[in-house]
PDB file of C-alpha atoms in Angstrom:
ATOM      1  CA  MET A 675      13.819 -51.697 -96.055  1.00  0.00           C
ATOM      2  CA  GLU A 676      14.599 -53.034 -92.790  1.00  0.00           C
ATOM      3  CA  ILE A 677      17.660 -51.228 -92.953  1.00  0.00           C
ATOM      4  CA  ALA A 678      16.165 -47.905 -93.846  1.00  0.00           C
ATOM      5  CA  LEU A 679      13.398 -48.320 -91.274  1.00  0.00           C
ATOM      6  CA  SER A 680      16.133 -49.037 -88.761  1.00  0.00           C
ATOM      7  CA  GLY A 681      18.151 -46.140 -89.858  1.00  0.00           C
ATOM      8  CA  SER A 682      14.965 -43.799 -89.565  1.00  0.00           C
ATOM      9  CA  SER A 683      14.422 -45.427 -86.430  1.00  0.00           C
ATOM     10  CA  VAL A 684      18.048 -44.890 -85.218  1.00  0.00           C
ATOM     11  CA  SER A 685      17.658 -41.227 -86.524  1.00  0.00           C
ATOM     12  CA  GLN A 686      14.715 -40.726 -84.899  1.00  0.00           C
ATOM     13  CA  SER A 687      16.099 -42.020 -81.638  1.00  0.00           C
ATOM     14  CA  LEU A 688      19.168 -39.963 -82.043  1.00  0.00           C
ATOM     15  CA  PHE A 689      17.261 -37.009 -82.668  1.00  0.00           C
ATOM     16  CA  SER A 690      14.728 -37.753 -79.927  1.00  0.00           C
ATOM     17  CA  SER A 691      17.744 -38.365 -77.478  1.00  0.00           C
ATOM     18  CA  SER A 692      19.485 -35.120 -79.135  1.00  0.00           C
ATOM     19  CA  SER A 693      16.384 -33.153 -78.774  1.00  0.00           C
ATOM     20  CA  SER A 694      15.791 -34.524 -74.942  1.00  0.00           C
ATOM     21  CA  PHE A 695      19.451 -33.552 -74.201  1.00  0.00           C
ATOM     22  CA  SER A 696      19.292 -29.924 -75.740  1.00  0.00           C
ATOM     23  CA  PHE A 697      16.002 -29.574 -73.464  1.00  0.00           C
ATOM     24  CA  GLN A 698      17.321 -30.924 -70.484  1.00  0.00           C
ATOM     25  CA  GLN A 699      20.572 -28.806 -70.987  1.00  0.00           C
ATOM     26  CA  ARG A 700      18.627 -25.605 -71.476  1.00  0.00           C
ATOM     27  CA  GLN A 701      16.417 -26.262 -68.453  1.00  0.00           C
ATOM     28  CA  ARG A 702      19.432 -27.021 -66.363  1.00  0.00           C
ATOM     29  CA  SER A 703      20.898 -23.628 -67.575  1.00  0.00           C
ATOM     30  CA  PHE A 704      17.894 -21.799 -67.146  1.00  0.00           C
ATOM     31  CA  PHE A 705      17.481 -22.850 -63.496  1.00  0.00           C
ATOM     32  CA  LYS A 706      21.297 -22.618 -62.736  1.00  0.00           C
ATOM     33  CA  THR A 707      22.157 -19.327 -60.568  1.00  0.00           C
ATOM     34  CA  PRO A 708      24.206 -16.796 -62.843  1.00  0.00           C
ATOM     35  CA  ASP A 709      27.959 -16.831 -62.250  1.00  0.00           C
ATOM     36  CA  ILE A 710      27.999 -13.112 -61.361  1.00  0.00           C
ATOM     37  CA  PHE A 711      24.990 -13.645 -58.939  1.00  0.00           C
ATOM     38  CA  GLU A 712      27.359 -16.631 -56.994  1.00  0.00           C
ATOM     39  CA  PHE A 713      30.134 -14.638 -57.155  1.00  0.00           C
ATOM     40  CA  LYS A 714      28.637 -11.897 -55.321  1.00  0.00           C
ATOM     41  CA  LEU A 715      27.501 -14.313 -52.675  1.00  0.00           C
ATOM     42  CA  LYS A 716      30.570 -15.812 -52.456  1.00  0.00           C
ATOM     43  CA  THR A 717      32.309 -12.024 -51.839  1.00  0.00           C
ATOM     44  CA  ARG A 718      29.622 -11.350 -49.430  1.00  0.00           C
ATOM     45  CA  LYS A 719      30.457 -14.667 -47.621  1.00  0.00           C
ATOM     46  CA  MET A 720      34.210 -13.710 -47.605  1.00  0.00           C
ATOM     47  CA  GLU A 721      33.653 -10.202 -46.324  1.00  0.00           C
ATOM     48  CA  HIS A 722      31.364 -11.441 -43.396  1.00  0.00           C
ATOM     49  CA  THR A 723      34.154 -14.178 -42.463  1.00  0.00           C
ATOM     50  CA  HIS A 724      36.642 -11.159 -42.846  1.00  0.00           C
ATOM     51  CA  LEU A 725      34.737  -8.846 -40.445  1.00  0.00           C
ATOM     52  CA  LYS A 726      34.103 -11.677 -37.636  1.00  0.00           C
ATOM     53  CA  LEU A 727      37.963 -12.714 -38.144  1.00  0.00           C
ATOM     54  CA  SER A 728      38.632  -8.844 -37.785  1.00  0.00           C
ATOM     55  CA  THR A 729      36.159  -8.160 -34.651  1.00  0.00           C
ATOM     56  CA  THR A 730      38.072 -11.561 -33.038  1.00  0.00           C
ATOM     57  CA  VAL A 731      41.429 -10.379 -33.814  1.00  0.00           C
ATOM     58  CA  ASN A 732      40.808  -6.906 -32.185  1.00  0.00           C
ATOM     59  CA  CYS A 733      39.084  -8.343 -29.388  1.00  0.00           C
ATOM     60  CA  CYS A 734      42.026 -10.756 -28.584  1.00  0.00           C
ATOM     61  CA  SER A 735      44.241  -7.847 -29.309  1.00  0.00           C
ATOM     62  CA  GLY A 736      42.733  -5.778 -26.844  1.00  0.00           C
ATOM     63  CA  LEU A 737      42.512  -8.693 -24.072  1.00  0.00           C
ATOM     64  CA  THR A 738      46.225  -9.591 -24.972  1.00  0.00           C
ATOM     65  CA  GLN A 739      47.180  -5.731 -23.980  1.00  0.00           C
ATOM     66  CA  GLU A 740      45.100  -5.739 -20.986  1.00  0.00           C
ATOM     67  CA  VAL A 741      46.655  -9.064 -19.990  1.00  0.00           C
ATOM     68  CA  GLU A 742      50.201  -7.641 -20.779  1.00  0.00           C
ATOM     69  CA  SER A 743      49.409  -4.547 -18.893  1.00  0.00           C
ATOM     70  CA  ASN A 744      48.275  -6.288 -15.970  1.00  0.00           C
ATOM     71  CA  LYS A 745      51.619  -8.277 -15.918  1.00  0.00           C
ATOM     72  CA  MET A 746      53.493  -5.089 -16.806  1.00  0.00           C
ATOM     73  CA  ASN A 747      51.726  -3.711 -13.204  1.00  0.00           C
ATOM     74  CA  VAL A 748      52.428  -6.943 -11.573  1.00  0.00           C
ATOM     75  CA  VAL A 749      56.320  -7.058 -12.124  1.00  0.00           C
ATOM     76  CA  ILE A 750      56.155  -3.039 -11.143  1.00  0.00           C
ATOM     77  CA  GLU A 751      54.583  -3.742  -7.809  1.00  0.00           C
ATOM     78  CA  THR A 752      56.663  -6.987  -7.006  1.00  0.00           C
ATOM     79  CA  LYS A 753      59.970  -4.878  -8.024  1.00  0.00           C
ATOM     80  CA  LYS A 754      58.657  -1.825  -5.561  1.00  0.00           C
ATOM     81  CA  ARG A 755      58.146  -4.310  -2.980  1.00  0.00           C
ATOM     82  CA  GLN A 756      61.640  -5.935  -3.398  1.00  0.00           C
ATOM     83  CA  ASP A 757      63.239  -2.289  -3.419  1.00  0.00           C
ATOM     84  CA  VAL A 758      61.210  -1.813   0.107  1.00  0.00           C
ATOM     85  CA  PHE A 759      63.177  -4.923   1.519  1.00  0.00           C
ATOM     86  CA  GLU A 760      66.250  -4.415  -0.187  1.00  0.00           C
ATOM     87  CA  GLU A 761      66.584  -0.894   1.475  1.00  0.00           C
ATOM     88  CA  ILE A 762      65.566  -2.650   5.009  1.00  0.00           C
ATOM     89  CA  LYS A 763      68.088  -5.384   4.159  1.00  0.00           C
ATOM     90  CA  HIS A 764      70.928  -2.696   3.638  1.00  0.00           C
ATOM     91  CA  ARG A 765      69.815  -1.368   7.254  1.00  0.00           C
ATOM     92  CA  PHE A 766      70.046  -4.495   8.844  1.00  0.00           C
ATOM     93  CA  LEU A 767      73.501  -5.089   7.190  1.00  0.00           C
ATOM     94  CA  SER A 768      74.477  -1.656   8.357  1.00  0.00           C
ATOM     95  CA  PHE A 769      73.092  -2.377  11.873  1.00  0.00           C
ATOM     96  CA  LYS A 770      75.318  -5.599  11.861  1.00  0.00           C
ATOM     97  CA  ARG A 771      78.520  -3.979  10.707  1.00  0.00           C
ATOM     98  CA  ASN A 772      78.404  -0.690  12.573  1.00  0.00           C
ATOM     99  CA  THR A 773      76.617  -1.696  15.866  1.00  0.00           C
ATOM    100  CA  TYR A 774      76.262  -5.155  16.644  1.00  0.00           C
ATOM    101  CA  MET A 775      79.876  -6.440  15.473  1.00  0.00           C
ATOM    102  CA  LYS A 776      81.402  -3.722  17.214  1.00  0.00           C
ATOM    103  CA  ASN A 777      79.533  -4.078  20.487  1.00  0.00           C
ATOM    104  CA  LEU A 778      79.701  -7.925  20.244  1.00  0.00           C
ATOM    105  CA  GLU A 779      80.278  -8.363  23.753  1.00  0.00           C
ATOM    106  CA  HIS A 780      77.212  -6.959  24.821  1.00  0.00           C
ATOM    107  CA  PHE A 781      74.897  -8.648  22.417  1.00  0.00           C
ATOM    108  CA  GLN A 782      76.571 -12.046  23.757  1.00  0.00           C
ATOM    109  CA  ARG A 783      75.625 -11.103  27.176  1.00  0.00           C
ATOM    110  CA  LEU A 784      71.953  -9.949  26.057  1.00  0.00           C
ATOM    111  CA  SER A 785      71.648 -13.358  24.232  1.00  0.00           C
ATOM    112  CA  ASP A 786      71.911 -15.153  27.864  1.00  0.00           C
ATOM    113  CA  ALA A 787      69.132 -12.737  29.775  1.00  0.00           C
ATOM    114  CA  GLN A 788      67.766  -9.461  29.674  1.00  0.00           C
ATOM    115  CA  SER A 789      67.413  -7.147  32.822  1.00  0.00           C
ATOM    116  CA  PRO A 790      66.114  -3.862  31.348  1.00  0.00           C
ATOM    117  CA  LYS A 791      65.281  -1.026  33.648  1.00  0.00           C
ATOM    118  CA  PHE A 792      62.016   0.379  31.796  1.00  0.00           C
ATOM    119  CA  LEU A 793      58.827  -0.765  30.714  1.00  0.00           C
ATOM    120  CA  VAL A 794      57.589   1.651  28.124  1.00  0.00           C
ATOM    121  CA  ILE A 795      54.163   1.421  26.950  1.00  0.00           C
ATOM    122  CA  SER A 796      53.410   3.911  23.894  1.00  0.00           C
ATOM    123  CA  CYS A 797      51.278   4.002  20.942  1.00  0.00           C
ATOM    124  CA  ALA A 798      51.526   1.911  17.954  1.00  0.00           C
ATOM    125  CA  ASP A 799      51.952   5.161  15.866  1.00  0.00           C
ATOM    126  CA  SER A 800      54.449   4.675  13.174  1.00  0.00           C
ATOM    127  CA  ARG A 801      55.579   8.408  13.776  1.00  0.00           C
ATOM    128  CA  VAL A 802      56.570   7.772  17.495  1.00  0.00           C
ATOM    129  CA  CYS A 803      59.019   4.858  17.970  1.00  0.00           C
ATOM    130  CA  PRO A 804      60.241   5.319  21.345  1.00  0.00           C
ATOM    131  CA  SER A 805      63.487   3.698  20.528  1.00  0.00           C
ATOM    132  CA  ASN A 806      63.927   6.289  17.685  1.00  0.00           C
ATOM    133  CA  VAL A 807      62.492   9.372  19.661  1.00  0.00           C
ATOM    134  CA  LEU A 808      64.272   8.507  22.814  1.00  0.00           C
ATOM    135  CA  GLY A 809      67.064   6.419  21.946  1.00  0.00           C
ATOM    136  CA  PHE A 810      66.701   3.285  23.647  1.00  0.00           C
ATOM    137  CA  GLN A 811      69.391   0.762  23.277  1.00  0.00           C
ATOM    138  CA  PRO A 812      68.959  -2.914  22.999  1.00  0.00           C
ATOM    139  CA  GLY A 813      68.463  -4.551  26.437  1.00  0.00           C
ATOM    140  CA  GLU A 814      67.349  -0.945  28.180  1.00  0.00           C
ATOM    141  CA  ALA A 815      63.545  -1.086  27.771  1.00  0.00           C
ATOM    142  CA  PHE A 816      60.956  -3.804  27.566  1.00  0.00           C
ATOM    143  CA  LEU A 817      58.602  -1.962  24.993  1.00  0.00           C
ATOM    144  CA  VAL A 818      54.538  -2.308  24.554  1.00  0.00           C
ATOM    145  CA  ARG A 819      52.605  -0.683  22.034  1.00  0.00           C
ATOM    146  CA  ASN A 820      49.069  -0.474  21.646  1.00  0.00           C
ATOM    147  CA  ILE A 821      46.256   1.886  19.997  1.00  0.00           C
ATOM    148  CA  ALA A 822      46.561   5.332  22.124  1.00  0.00           C
ATOM    149  CA  ASN A 823      48.889   3.897  24.604  1.00  0.00           C
ATOM    150  CA  LEU A 824      46.168   2.801  26.906  1.00  0.00           C
ATOM    151  CA  VAL A 825      46.690   1.097  30.186  1.00  0.00           C
ATOM    152  CA  ILE A 826      43.087  -0.480  31.387  1.00  0.00           C
ATOM    153  CA  PRO A 827      42.197  -1.118  34.906  1.00  0.00           C
ATOM    154  CA  PHE A 828      43.109  -4.296  36.637  1.00  0.00           C
ATOM    155  CA  GLU A 829      39.735  -5.733  36.408  1.00  0.00           C
ATOM    156  CA  ASN A 830      38.874  -5.271  32.903  1.00  0.00           C
ATOM    157  CA  GLY A 831      41.805  -7.897  31.272  1.00  0.00           C
ATOM    158  CA  PRO A 832      43.214 -10.056  30.352  1.00  0.00           C
ATOM    159  CA  THR A 833      45.066  -8.492  27.527  1.00  0.00           C
ATOM    160  CA  GLU A 834      48.221  -8.223  25.963  1.00  0.00           C
ATOM    161  CA  THR A 835      48.989  -5.286  27.797  1.00  0.00           C
ATOM    162  CA  GLN A 836      48.446  -6.625  31.286  1.00  0.00           C
ATOM    163  CA  ALA A 837      50.595  -9.747  30.718  1.00  0.00           C
ATOM    164  CA  ALA A 838      53.667  -7.451  29.645  1.00  0.00           C
ATOM    165  CA  LEU A 839      53.249  -5.572  33.007  1.00  0.00           C
ATOM    166  CA  GLN A 840      52.727  -8.632  34.837  1.00  0.00           C
ATOM    167  CA  PHE A 841      56.426 -10.332  32.993  1.00  0.00           C
ATOM    168  CA  SER A 842      58.346  -6.937  33.219  1.00  0.00           C
ATOM    169  CA  VAL A 843      57.634  -6.211  36.743  1.00  0.00           C
ATOM    170  CA  ASN A 844      57.588  -9.370  38.512  1.00  0.00           C
ATOM    171  CA  THR A 845      59.796 -11.655  36.488  1.00  0.00           C
ATOM    172  CA  LEU A 846      62.237  -8.642  34.537  1.00  0.00           C
ATOM    173  CA  GLU A 847      61.832  -6.669  37.647  1.00  0.00           C
ATOM    174  CA  VAL A 848      61.875  -3.418  36.008  1.00  0.00           C
ATOM    175  CA  GLU A 849      62.295   0.014  38.036  1.00  0.00           C
ATOM    176  CA  ASN A 850      60.421   2.216  35.704  1.00  0.00           C
ATOM    177  CA  ILE A 851      57.142   2.288  33.901  1.00  0.00           C
ATOM    178  CA  PHE A 852      57.199   5.065  31.616  1.00  0.00           C
ATOM    179  CA  VAL A 853      53.643   5.505  29.478  1.00  0.00           C
ATOM    180  CA  ILE A 854      54.181   7.615  26.684  1.00  0.00           C
ATOM    181  CA  GLY A 855      51.392   9.448  24.521  1.00  0.00           C
ATOM    182  CA  HIS A 856      51.775  11.760  21.636  1.00  0.00           C
ATOM    183  CA  SER A 857      50.223  14.736  19.586  1.00  0.00           C
ATOM    184  CA  CYS A 858      47.774  13.900  16.761  1.00  0.00           C
ATOM    185  CA  CYS A 859      47.240  10.543  18.238  1.00  0.00           C
ATOM    186  CA  GLY A 860      44.174   8.916  15.933  1.00  0.00           C
ATOM    187  CA  GLY A 861      43.004   6.510  18.864  1.00  0.00           C
ATOM    188  CA  ILE A 862      42.057   9.451  21.033  1.00  0.00           C
ATOM    189  CA  ARG A 863      40.411  11.385  18.103  1.00  0.00           C
ATOM    190  CA  ALA A 864      38.509   7.970  17.371  1.00  0.00           C
ATOM    191  CA  LEU A 865      37.515   8.141  21.333  1.00  0.00           C
ATOM    192  CA  MET A 866      36.629  11.954  21.043  1.00  0.00           C
ATOM    193  CA  SER A 867      34.574  11.319  18.058  1.00  0.00           C
ATOM    194  CA  MET A 868      32.137   8.485  19.478  1.00  0.00           C
ATOM    195  CA  LYS A 869      28.616   9.445  19.811  1.00  0.00           C
ATOM    196  CA  ASP A 870      27.762   6.940  22.162  1.00  0.00           C
ATOM    197  CA  GLU A 871      29.574   4.145  24.195  1.00  0.00           C
ATOM    198  CA  LYS A 872      28.450   1.380  21.916  1.00  0.00           C
ATOM    199  CA  PRO A 873      31.551   0.157  20.245  1.00  0.00           C
ATOM    200  CA  SER A 874      31.061  -0.395  16.369  1.00  0.00           C
ATOM    201  CA  CYS A 875      34.578  -1.865  15.444  1.00  0.00           C
ATOM    202  CA  PHE A 876      37.720  -3.173  17.088  1.00  0.00           C
ATOM    203  CA  ILE A 877      39.141   0.055  17.125  1.00  0.00           C
ATOM    204  CA  THR A 878      36.192   1.746  19.205  1.00  0.00           C
ATOM    205  CA  ASN A 879      35.975  -1.331  21.188  1.00  0.00           C
ATOM    206  CA  TRP A 880      39.450  -0.577  22.712  1.00  0.00           C
ATOM    207  CA  VAL A 881      39.509   3.250  22.706  1.00  0.00           C
ATOM    208  CA  ILE A 882      36.320   3.036  24.794  1.00  0.00           C
ATOM    209  CA  ASN A 883      38.284   2.128  27.891  1.00  0.00           C
ATOM    210  CA  GLY A 884      39.268   5.824  27.815  1.00  0.00           C
ATOM    211  CA  LYS A 885      36.117   7.171  28.355  1.00  0.00           C
ATOM    212  CA  ASN A 886      36.693   8.676  31.545  1.00  0.00           C
ATOM    213  CA  ALA A 887      39.628  10.886  30.013  1.00  0.00           C
ATOM    214  CA  LYS A 888      37.112  11.982  27.622  1.00  0.00           C
ATOM    215  CA  ILE A 889      34.213  12.770  30.109  1.00  0.00           C
ATOM    216  CA  ARG A 890      36.902  14.902  31.868  1.00  0.00           C
ATOM    217  CA  THR A 891      37.688  16.569  28.716  1.00  0.00           C
ATOM    218  CA  LYS A 892      34.416  17.614  27.836  1.00  0.00           C
ATOM    219  CA  ALA A 893      33.805  18.795  31.427  1.00  0.00           C
ATOM    220  CA  SER A 894      36.752  20.975  31.240  1.00  0.00           C
ATOM    221  CA  ALA A 895      37.704  21.961  27.989  1.00  0.00           C
ATOM    222  CA  SER A 896      34.089  22.327  26.349  1.00  0.00           C
ATOM    223  CA  THR A 897      35.050  25.969  24.808  1.00  0.00           C
ATOM    224  CA  LEU A 898      37.988  24.467  22.986  1.00  0.00           C
ATOM    225  CA  ASN A 899      37.787  23.330  19.164  1.00  0.00           C
ATOM    226  CA  PHE A 900      37.942  19.813  18.297  1.00  0.00           C
ATOM    227  CA  ASP A 901      41.451  19.738  17.742  1.00  0.00           C
ATOM    228  CA  GLN A 902      42.123  21.445  21.164  1.00  0.00           C
ATOM    229  CA  GLN A 903      40.097  19.188  23.041  1.00  0.00           C
ATOM    230  CA  CYS A 904      41.677  16.091  21.239  1.00  0.00           C
ATOM    231  CA  LYS A 905      44.972  17.302  22.755  1.00  0.00           C
ATOM    232  CA  HIS A 906      43.806  17.719  25.838  1.00  0.00           C
ATOM    233  CA  CYS A 907      42.480  14.411  25.968  1.00  0.00           C
ATOM    234  CA  GLU A 908      45.703  12.816  24.862  1.00  0.00           C
ATOM    235  CA  LYS A 909      47.410  14.289  28.367  1.00  0.00           C
ATOM    236  CA  GLU A 910      44.105  13.393  30.440  1.00  0.00           C
ATOM    237  CA  SER A 911      44.172   9.750  29.053  1.00  0.00           C
ATOM    238  CA  LEU A 912      47.635   9.412  29.581  1.00  0.00           C
ATOM    239  CA  ASN A 913      47.542  10.616  33.274  1.00  0.00           C
ATOM    240  CA  ASN A 914      44.204   8.146  33.434  1.00  0.00           C
ATOM    241  CA  SER A 915      46.978   5.190  32.384  1.00  0.00           C
ATOM    242  CA  LEU A 916      49.316   5.910  35.244  1.00  0.00           C
ATOM    243  CA  LEU A 917      46.575   5.659  37.801  1.00  0.00           C
ATOM    244  CA  ASN A 918      45.194   2.668  36.368  1.00  0.00           C
ATOM    245  CA  LEU A 919      48.608   1.192  36.698  1.00  0.00           C
ATOM    246  CA  LEU A 920      47.921   1.094  40.332  1.00  0.00           C
ATOM    247  CA  THR A 921      45.021  -0.848  40.251  1.00  0.00           C
ATOM    248  CA  TYR A 922      47.452  -3.765  39.780  1.00  0.00           C
ATOM    249  CA  PRO A 923      48.514  -5.106  43.087  1.00  0.00           C
ATOM    250  CA  TRP A 924      52.056  -5.724  42.458  1.00  0.00           C
ATOM    251  CA  ILE A 925      52.338  -2.629  41.016  1.00  0.00           C
ATOM    252  CA  GLU A 926      51.142  -0.633  43.640  1.00  0.00           C
ATOM    253  CA  GLU A 927      53.085  -2.667  46.469  1.00  0.00           C
ATOM    254  CA  LYS A 928      56.228  -1.818  44.389  1.00  0.00           C
ATOM    255  CA  VAL A 929      55.428   1.664  44.197  1.00  0.00           C
ATOM    256  CA  LYS A 930      54.613   1.851  47.873  1.00  0.00           C
ATOM    257  CA  LYS A 931      58.277   0.503  48.854  1.00  0.00           C
ATOM    258  CA  GLY A 932      59.752   2.733  46.401  1.00  0.00           C
ATOM    259  CA  SER A 933      61.209   0.012  44.415  1.00  0.00           C
ATOM    260  CA  LEU A 934      59.133   0.919  41.221  1.00  0.00           C
ATOM    261  CA  SER A 935      58.484   4.505  39.727  1.00  0.00           C
ATOM    262  CA  ILE A 936      55.758   5.170  37.332  1.00  0.00           C
ATOM    263  CA  HIS A 937      56.209   8.328  34.981  1.00  0.00           C
ATOM    264  CA  GLY A 938      54.327   9.895  32.111  1.00  0.00           C
ATOM    265  CA  GLY A 939      55.618  11.228  28.631  1.00  0.00           C
ATOM    266  CA  TYR A 940      54.332  13.478  26.242  1.00  0.00           C
ATOM    267  CA  TYR A 941      55.967  13.702  22.588  1.00  0.00           C
ATOM    268  CA  ASP A 942      54.586  16.349  20.340  1.00  0.00           C
ATOM    269  CA  PHE A 943      56.075  15.735  17.034  1.00  0.00           C
ATOM    270  CA  VAL A 944      54.643  18.720  15.249  1.00  0.00           C
ATOM    271  CA  ASP A 945      57.426  20.983  16.942  1.00  0.00           C
ATOM    272  CA  CYS A 946      59.343  18.196  18.392  1.00  0.00           C
ATOM    273  CA  THR A 947      58.921  18.689  22.239  1.00  0.00           C
ATOM    274  CA  PHE A 948      58.894  16.574  25.244  1.00  0.00           C
ATOM    275  CA  GLU A 949      57.425  16.547  28.564  1.00  0.00           C
ATOM    276  CA  LYS A 950      58.167  13.992  31.290  1.00  0.00           C
ATOM    277  CA  TRP A 951      56.806  13.903  34.853  1.00  0.00           C
ATOM    278  CA  THR A 952      56.486  11.268  37.595  1.00  0.00           C
ATOM    279  CA  LEU A 953      53.573   9.933  39.623  1.00  0.00           C
ATOM    280  CA  ASP A 954      53.580  11.249  43.429  1.00  0.00           C
ATOM    281  CA  TYR A 955      51.982   8.433  45.003  1.00  0.00           C
ATOM    282  CA  GLU A 956      51.660   9.853  48.403  1.00  0.00           C
ATOM    283  CA  ALA A 957      49.961  13.107  46.871  1.00  0.00           C
ATOM    284  CA  SER A 958      47.841  10.986  44.604  1.00  0.00           C
ATOM    285  CA  SER A 959      44.393  10.010  45.480  1.00  0.00           C
ATOM    286  CA  PHE A 960      43.033   6.455  44.206  1.00  0.00           C
ATOM    287  CA  LYS A 961      39.380   6.585  45.522  1.00  0.00           C
ATOM    288  CA  GLU A 962      36.873   6.286  42.729  1.00  0.00           C
ATOM    289  CA  GLU A 963      34.845   9.484  44.044  1.00  0.00           C
ATOM    290  CA  THR A 964      38.135  11.618  44.589  1.00  0.00           C
ATOM    291  CA  ARG A 965      40.506   9.888  41.867  1.00  0.00           C
ATOM    292  CA  ARG A 966      43.105  12.619  41.293  1.00  0.00           C
ATOM    293  CA  LEU A 967      46.900  12.338  40.152  1.00  0.00           C
ATOM    294  CA  ALA A 968      49.447  14.333  41.278  1.00  0.00           C
ATOM    295  CA  VAL A 969      52.897  14.648  39.707  1.00  0.00           C
ATOM    296  CA  LYS A 970      56.465  15.713  40.665  1.00  0.00           C
ATOM    297  CA  ASN A 971      59.557  16.156  38.912  1.00  0.00           C
ATOM    298  CA  ARG A 972      58.028  17.396  35.758  1.00  0.00           C
ATOM    299  CA  GLU A 973      60.453  18.601  32.844  1.00  0.00           C
ATOM    300  CA  PHE A 974      60.101  20.144  29.394  1.00  0.00           C
ATOM    301  CA  TRP A 975      62.504  19.362  26.759  1.00  0.00           C
ATOM    302  CA  SER A 976      62.820  21.510  23.605  1.00  0.00           C
TER     303      SER A 976
END
């Protein structure tokens, strides 16, 4: 009886446990996400991850290509600069081989001292190098270059041009001052283009020193077009610089004595012609109200 009861209890217990287990299992199965739905979620996550990865890869690929392209451009530009200096190197070596070594004694004398006969004042324009155009050799000319080959009056200084004047005339004792202007001068064009006398930058602050030449050009060449006026002013400004040279006491003194001559030159590189003239001190007038340049020995080379 007891055994039966116990067995019955055990059976009931087992049945109860079994029933409970089945119910819980069914319950878990009922609330569990179906496999196909879970697979879709995983697939979407994978696709999203792949899209992000693909976008990142494409982005990185684009940046890499841009970086590589920039690197290539830098390499090309660097090579171009190296090529430029390689050409200059060959020119120097050619000069050393064909000029320096063949005139070694002359260059050794120059290493001790210089005694040029000319002070040349010319424009800084890259197209009008006096040594190239007029064939000045090492030791022949003390060279000064500035925008529009201007010589400003003695009282307007100091400038590096004035320092060069003092050194070349008083220390080197040059015998000739040669001021050279040229065609298509950008400095003169800037001067002629100025609407007023208020300098707006370094260039206009410098070229305004030629304003007297501009005033005379506007007065005597008003019927000409702008390009023709500029060409007129190029020569007018040049002559103005010759007169300004005589405002320097040590220059005028030597010109009076005849130990120093002042010359003007105009190089037209459009048709490759050159004009040269010499200031006539005796015939010129230096008073402000009657300021006038007289010249002599005018020549035209073509």
